[in-house]
Coordinates of C-alpha atoms in Angstrom, one line a residue:
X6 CA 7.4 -5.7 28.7
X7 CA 6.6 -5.1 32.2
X8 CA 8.3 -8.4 33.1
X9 CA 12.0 -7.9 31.6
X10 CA 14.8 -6.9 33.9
X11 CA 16.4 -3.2 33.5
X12 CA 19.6 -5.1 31.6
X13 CA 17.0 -7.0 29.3
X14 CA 15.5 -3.7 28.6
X15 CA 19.4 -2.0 28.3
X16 CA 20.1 -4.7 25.8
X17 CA 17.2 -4.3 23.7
X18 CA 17.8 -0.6 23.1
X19 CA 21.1 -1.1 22.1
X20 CA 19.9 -3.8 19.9
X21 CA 17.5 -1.0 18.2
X22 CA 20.0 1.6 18.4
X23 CA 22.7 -0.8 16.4
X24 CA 20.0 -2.2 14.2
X25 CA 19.3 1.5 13.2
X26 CA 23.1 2.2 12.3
X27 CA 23.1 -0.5 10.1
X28 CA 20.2 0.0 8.1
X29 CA 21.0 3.2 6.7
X30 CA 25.3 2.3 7.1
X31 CA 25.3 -1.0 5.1
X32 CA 22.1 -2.3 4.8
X33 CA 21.6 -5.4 6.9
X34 CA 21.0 -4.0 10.0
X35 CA 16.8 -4.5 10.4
X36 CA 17.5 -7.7 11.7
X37 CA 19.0 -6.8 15.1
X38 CA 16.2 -5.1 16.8
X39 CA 14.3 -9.1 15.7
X40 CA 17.2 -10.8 17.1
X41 CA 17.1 -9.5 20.1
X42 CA 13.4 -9.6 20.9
X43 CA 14.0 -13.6 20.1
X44 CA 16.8 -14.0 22.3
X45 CA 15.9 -11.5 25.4
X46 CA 12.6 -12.0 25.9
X47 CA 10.2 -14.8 26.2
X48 CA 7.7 -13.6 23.6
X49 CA 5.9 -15.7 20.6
X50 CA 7.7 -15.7 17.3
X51 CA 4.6 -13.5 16.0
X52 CA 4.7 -10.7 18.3
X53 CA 8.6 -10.9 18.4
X54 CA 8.1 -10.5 14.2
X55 CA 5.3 -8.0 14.7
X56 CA 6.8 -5.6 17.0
X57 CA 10.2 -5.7 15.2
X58 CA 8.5 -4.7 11.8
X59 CA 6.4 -2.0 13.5
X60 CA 10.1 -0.2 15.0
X61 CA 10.9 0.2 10.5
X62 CA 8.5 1.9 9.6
X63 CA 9.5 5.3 11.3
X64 CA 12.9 4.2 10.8
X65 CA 12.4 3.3 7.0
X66 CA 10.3 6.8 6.3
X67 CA 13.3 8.8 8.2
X68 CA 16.1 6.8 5.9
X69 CA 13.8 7.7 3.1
X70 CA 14.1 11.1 3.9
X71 CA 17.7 11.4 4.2
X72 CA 18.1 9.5 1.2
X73 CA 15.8 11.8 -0.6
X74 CA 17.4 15.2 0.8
X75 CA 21.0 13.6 0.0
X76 CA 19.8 13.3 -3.8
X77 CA 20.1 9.7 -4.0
X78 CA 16.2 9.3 -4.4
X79 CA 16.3 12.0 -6.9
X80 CA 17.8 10.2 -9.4
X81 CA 15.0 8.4 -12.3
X82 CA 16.9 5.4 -12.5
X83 CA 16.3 4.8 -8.5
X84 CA 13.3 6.3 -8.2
X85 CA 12.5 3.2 -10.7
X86 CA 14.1 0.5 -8.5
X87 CA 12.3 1.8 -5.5
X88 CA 8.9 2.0 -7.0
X89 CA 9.7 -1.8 -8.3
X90 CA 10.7 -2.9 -5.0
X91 CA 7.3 -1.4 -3.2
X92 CA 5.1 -2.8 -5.4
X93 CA 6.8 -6.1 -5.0
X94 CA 6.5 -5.7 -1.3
X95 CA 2.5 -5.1 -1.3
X96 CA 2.0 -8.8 -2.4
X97 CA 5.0 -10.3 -0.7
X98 CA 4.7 -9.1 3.2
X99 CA 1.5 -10.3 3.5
X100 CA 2.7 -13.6 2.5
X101 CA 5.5 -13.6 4.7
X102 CA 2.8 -12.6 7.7
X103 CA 0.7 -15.5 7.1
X104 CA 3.7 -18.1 7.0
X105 CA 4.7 -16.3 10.7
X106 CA 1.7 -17.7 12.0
X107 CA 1.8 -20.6 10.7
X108 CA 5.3 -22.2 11.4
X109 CA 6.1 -23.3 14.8
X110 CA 8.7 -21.3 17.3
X111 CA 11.4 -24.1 16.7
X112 CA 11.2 -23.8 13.0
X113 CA 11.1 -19.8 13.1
X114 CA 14.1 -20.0 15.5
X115 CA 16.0 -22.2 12.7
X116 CA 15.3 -20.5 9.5
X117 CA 16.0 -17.0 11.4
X118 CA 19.2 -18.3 12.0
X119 CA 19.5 -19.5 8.6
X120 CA 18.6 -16.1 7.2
X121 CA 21.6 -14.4 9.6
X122 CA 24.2 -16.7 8.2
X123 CA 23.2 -15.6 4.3
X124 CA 23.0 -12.6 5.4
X125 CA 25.9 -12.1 7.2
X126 CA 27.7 -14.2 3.7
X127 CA 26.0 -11.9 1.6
X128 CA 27.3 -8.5 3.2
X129 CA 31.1 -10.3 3.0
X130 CA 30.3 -11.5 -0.7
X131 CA 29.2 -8.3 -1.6
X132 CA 32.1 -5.8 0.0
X133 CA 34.4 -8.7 -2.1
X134 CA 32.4 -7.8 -5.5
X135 CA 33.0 -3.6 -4.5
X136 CA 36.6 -4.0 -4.3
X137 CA 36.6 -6.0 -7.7
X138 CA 34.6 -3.3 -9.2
X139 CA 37.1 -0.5 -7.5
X140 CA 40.5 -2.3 -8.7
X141 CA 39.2 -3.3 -12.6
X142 CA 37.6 1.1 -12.7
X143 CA 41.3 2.0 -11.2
X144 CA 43.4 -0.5 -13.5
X145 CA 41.5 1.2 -17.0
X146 CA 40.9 4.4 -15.5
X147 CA 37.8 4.7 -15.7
X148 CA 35.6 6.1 -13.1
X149 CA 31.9 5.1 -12.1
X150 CA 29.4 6.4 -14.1
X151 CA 27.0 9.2 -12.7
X152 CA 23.7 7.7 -11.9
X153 CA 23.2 4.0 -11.0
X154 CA 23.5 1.3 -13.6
X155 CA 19.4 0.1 -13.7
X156 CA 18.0 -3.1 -13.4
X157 CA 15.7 -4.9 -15.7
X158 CA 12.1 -5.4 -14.0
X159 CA 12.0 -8.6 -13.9
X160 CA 14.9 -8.9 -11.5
X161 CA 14.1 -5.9 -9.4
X162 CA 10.8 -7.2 -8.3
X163 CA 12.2 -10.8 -8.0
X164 CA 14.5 -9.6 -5.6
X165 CA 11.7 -7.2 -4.1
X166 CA 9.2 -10.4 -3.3
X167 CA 12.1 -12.7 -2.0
X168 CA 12.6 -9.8 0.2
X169 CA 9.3 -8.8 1.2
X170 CA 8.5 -12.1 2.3
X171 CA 11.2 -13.1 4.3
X172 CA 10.8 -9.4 6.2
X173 CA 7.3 -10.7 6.4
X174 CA 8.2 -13.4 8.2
X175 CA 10.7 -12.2 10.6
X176 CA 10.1 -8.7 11.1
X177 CA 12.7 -6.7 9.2
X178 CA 12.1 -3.6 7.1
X179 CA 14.1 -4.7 4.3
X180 CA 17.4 -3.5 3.5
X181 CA 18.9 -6.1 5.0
X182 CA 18.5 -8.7 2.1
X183 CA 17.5 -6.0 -0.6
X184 CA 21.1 -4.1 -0.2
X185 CA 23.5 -6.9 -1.2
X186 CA 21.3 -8.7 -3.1
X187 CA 20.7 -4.9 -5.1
X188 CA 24.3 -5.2 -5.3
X189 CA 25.1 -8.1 -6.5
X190 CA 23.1 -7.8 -9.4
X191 CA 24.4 -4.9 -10.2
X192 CA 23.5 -1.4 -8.4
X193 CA 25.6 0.6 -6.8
X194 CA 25.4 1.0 -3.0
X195 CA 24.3 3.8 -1.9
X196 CA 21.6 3.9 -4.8
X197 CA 20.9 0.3 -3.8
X198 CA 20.4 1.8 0.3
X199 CA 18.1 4.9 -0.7
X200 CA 15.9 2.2 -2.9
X201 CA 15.7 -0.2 -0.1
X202 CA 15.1 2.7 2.3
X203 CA 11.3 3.4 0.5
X204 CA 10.8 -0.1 -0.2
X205 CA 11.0 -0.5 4.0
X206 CA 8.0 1.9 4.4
X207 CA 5.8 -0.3 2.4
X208 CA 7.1 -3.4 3.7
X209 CA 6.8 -2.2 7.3
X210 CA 3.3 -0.9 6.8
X211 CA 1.5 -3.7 5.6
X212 CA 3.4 -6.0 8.0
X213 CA 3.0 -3.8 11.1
X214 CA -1.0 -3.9 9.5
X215 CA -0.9 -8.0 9.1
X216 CA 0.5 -8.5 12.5
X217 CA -2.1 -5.7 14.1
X218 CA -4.9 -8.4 12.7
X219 CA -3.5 -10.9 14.7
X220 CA -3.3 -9.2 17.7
X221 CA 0.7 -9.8 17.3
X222 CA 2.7 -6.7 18.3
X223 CA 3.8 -5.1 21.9
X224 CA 3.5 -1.2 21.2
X225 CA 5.6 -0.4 24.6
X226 CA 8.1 -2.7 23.4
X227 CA 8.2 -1.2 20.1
X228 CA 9.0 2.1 21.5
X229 CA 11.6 0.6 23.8
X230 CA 13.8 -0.7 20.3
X231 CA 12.0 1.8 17.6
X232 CA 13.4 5.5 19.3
X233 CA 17.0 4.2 19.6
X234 CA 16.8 2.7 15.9
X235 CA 15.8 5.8 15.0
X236 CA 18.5 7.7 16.7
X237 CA 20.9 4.9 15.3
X238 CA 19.2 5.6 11.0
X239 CA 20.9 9.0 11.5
X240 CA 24.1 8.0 12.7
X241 CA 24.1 5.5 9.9
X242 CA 23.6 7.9 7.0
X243 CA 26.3 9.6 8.6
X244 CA 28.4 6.9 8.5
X245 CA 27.1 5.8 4.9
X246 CA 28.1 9.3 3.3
X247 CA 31.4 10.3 5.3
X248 CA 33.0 7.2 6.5
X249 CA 34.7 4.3 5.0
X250 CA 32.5 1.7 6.2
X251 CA 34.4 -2.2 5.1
X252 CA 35.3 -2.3 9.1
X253 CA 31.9 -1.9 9.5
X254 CA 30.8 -4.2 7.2
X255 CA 32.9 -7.2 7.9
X256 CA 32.3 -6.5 11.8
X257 CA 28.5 -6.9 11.2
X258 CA 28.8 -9.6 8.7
X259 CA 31.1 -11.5 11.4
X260 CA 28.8 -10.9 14.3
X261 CA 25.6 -11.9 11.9
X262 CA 27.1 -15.2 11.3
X263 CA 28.7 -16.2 14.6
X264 CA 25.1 -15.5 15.8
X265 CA 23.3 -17.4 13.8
X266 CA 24.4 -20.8 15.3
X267 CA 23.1 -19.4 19.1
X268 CA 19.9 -18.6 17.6
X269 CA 19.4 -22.2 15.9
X270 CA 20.1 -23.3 19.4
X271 CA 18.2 -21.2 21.1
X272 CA 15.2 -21.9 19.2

């Protein structure tokens, strides 16, 4: 870290700090802090994985605490889903560490970029399946039920290994694939953020401990992105609970996917 310029280190932080928002806010936000370790410095797709998955788990135990004061974590039905989605994670992240170190930088480069796109798709697809959901309640209504609608097993720790590897493999803490694709079988959102939100810790760990056998993570460089991520997960829960967040949502989903072709590129 010693090497970057003071605006390389500026752009970082705010790279943290926004990741951090958009965790707890929408989701798909753990893959900003990776993005701009790729882009701004010159480090190895390992340590730029390991040191991005070390900033989440602070930042995943923190949303897991909000989540849990807020209620959302409370609930049985959730509390189910997260549980699902950890144990998932155990076997998946390591999986996702070992394929890090074995593709090249070229290839991580492309199916990062690859991941942005689906992700950034995936955040538009699911706002699109919310307002469906909000115009059929108000056209019979009906309102939302209390507690979140739960998901069979099976699919909940489908979803939890897809994600746990690919955060394996890049360096995210979760949410950002488990949120929509929660959604879009079926959860409500903000159960679907506080689930993702303890699934993060687990993933984070044991990729944070994966990379640390390699020798794969930059601990002053973590602190650089981790403190502002941090400040940004309470912003975000903020924003989660009080704000209408669709602006939000299509503004990170269009940023994720005009990104995504610089990446390929820069890979």
């Amino acid at each position: 870290m010693t090497d970057l310029g003071t605006m390389t280190l500026v752009g970082l932080a705010l790279f943290g700090l926004a990741g951090g928002i958009g965790i707890t806010a929408v989701g798909p936000g753990g893959v900003l802090p990776t993005m701009g370790m790729f882009l701004l410095t010159g480090l190895s797709p390992t340590t730029v994985a390991g040191t991005a998955i070390a900033t989440h788990v602070a930042t995943g135990a923190l949303g897991t605490y909000a989540y849990t004061r807020s209620g959302h974590l409370r609930e049985p039905a959730t509390r189910r889903t997260a549980l699902l989605l950890s144990a998932a994670a155990v076997a998946g992240t390591p999986l996702g560490v070992l394929l890090n170190t074995l593709l090249p930088g070229r290839v991580f480069g492309l199916l990062l970029a690859a991941a942005v796109a689906v992700t950034g798709v995936l955040v538009w697809v699911r706002d699109r399946r919310e307002r469906k959901q909000e115009q059929e309640q108000e056209g019979t209504g009906t309102a939302e039920a209390g507690g979140p609608r739960p998901l069979t097993a099976p699919v909940t720790v489908a979803v939890g290994l897809l994600v746990s590897v690919a955060a394996g493999l890049f360096g995210l803490g979760g949410p950002m694939l488990s949120v929509p694709l929660l959604v879009l079988c079926g959860l409500p959102v903000l159960p679907a953020l506080a689930a993702a939100q303890a699934q993060s810790v687990v993933v984070a760990s044991v990729g944070t401990a994966g990379y640390l056998l390699h020798g794969s993570l930059d601990w002053g460089l973590a602190l650089l992105v981790g403190v502002p991520e941090l400040a940004g997960v309470l912003i975000g829960v903020r924003i989660a609970r009080a704000v209408p967040t669709r602006r939000l949502k299509f503004a990170l989903a269009a940023t994720l996917v005009a990104l995504a072709p610089y990446l390929a590129l820069h890979s």
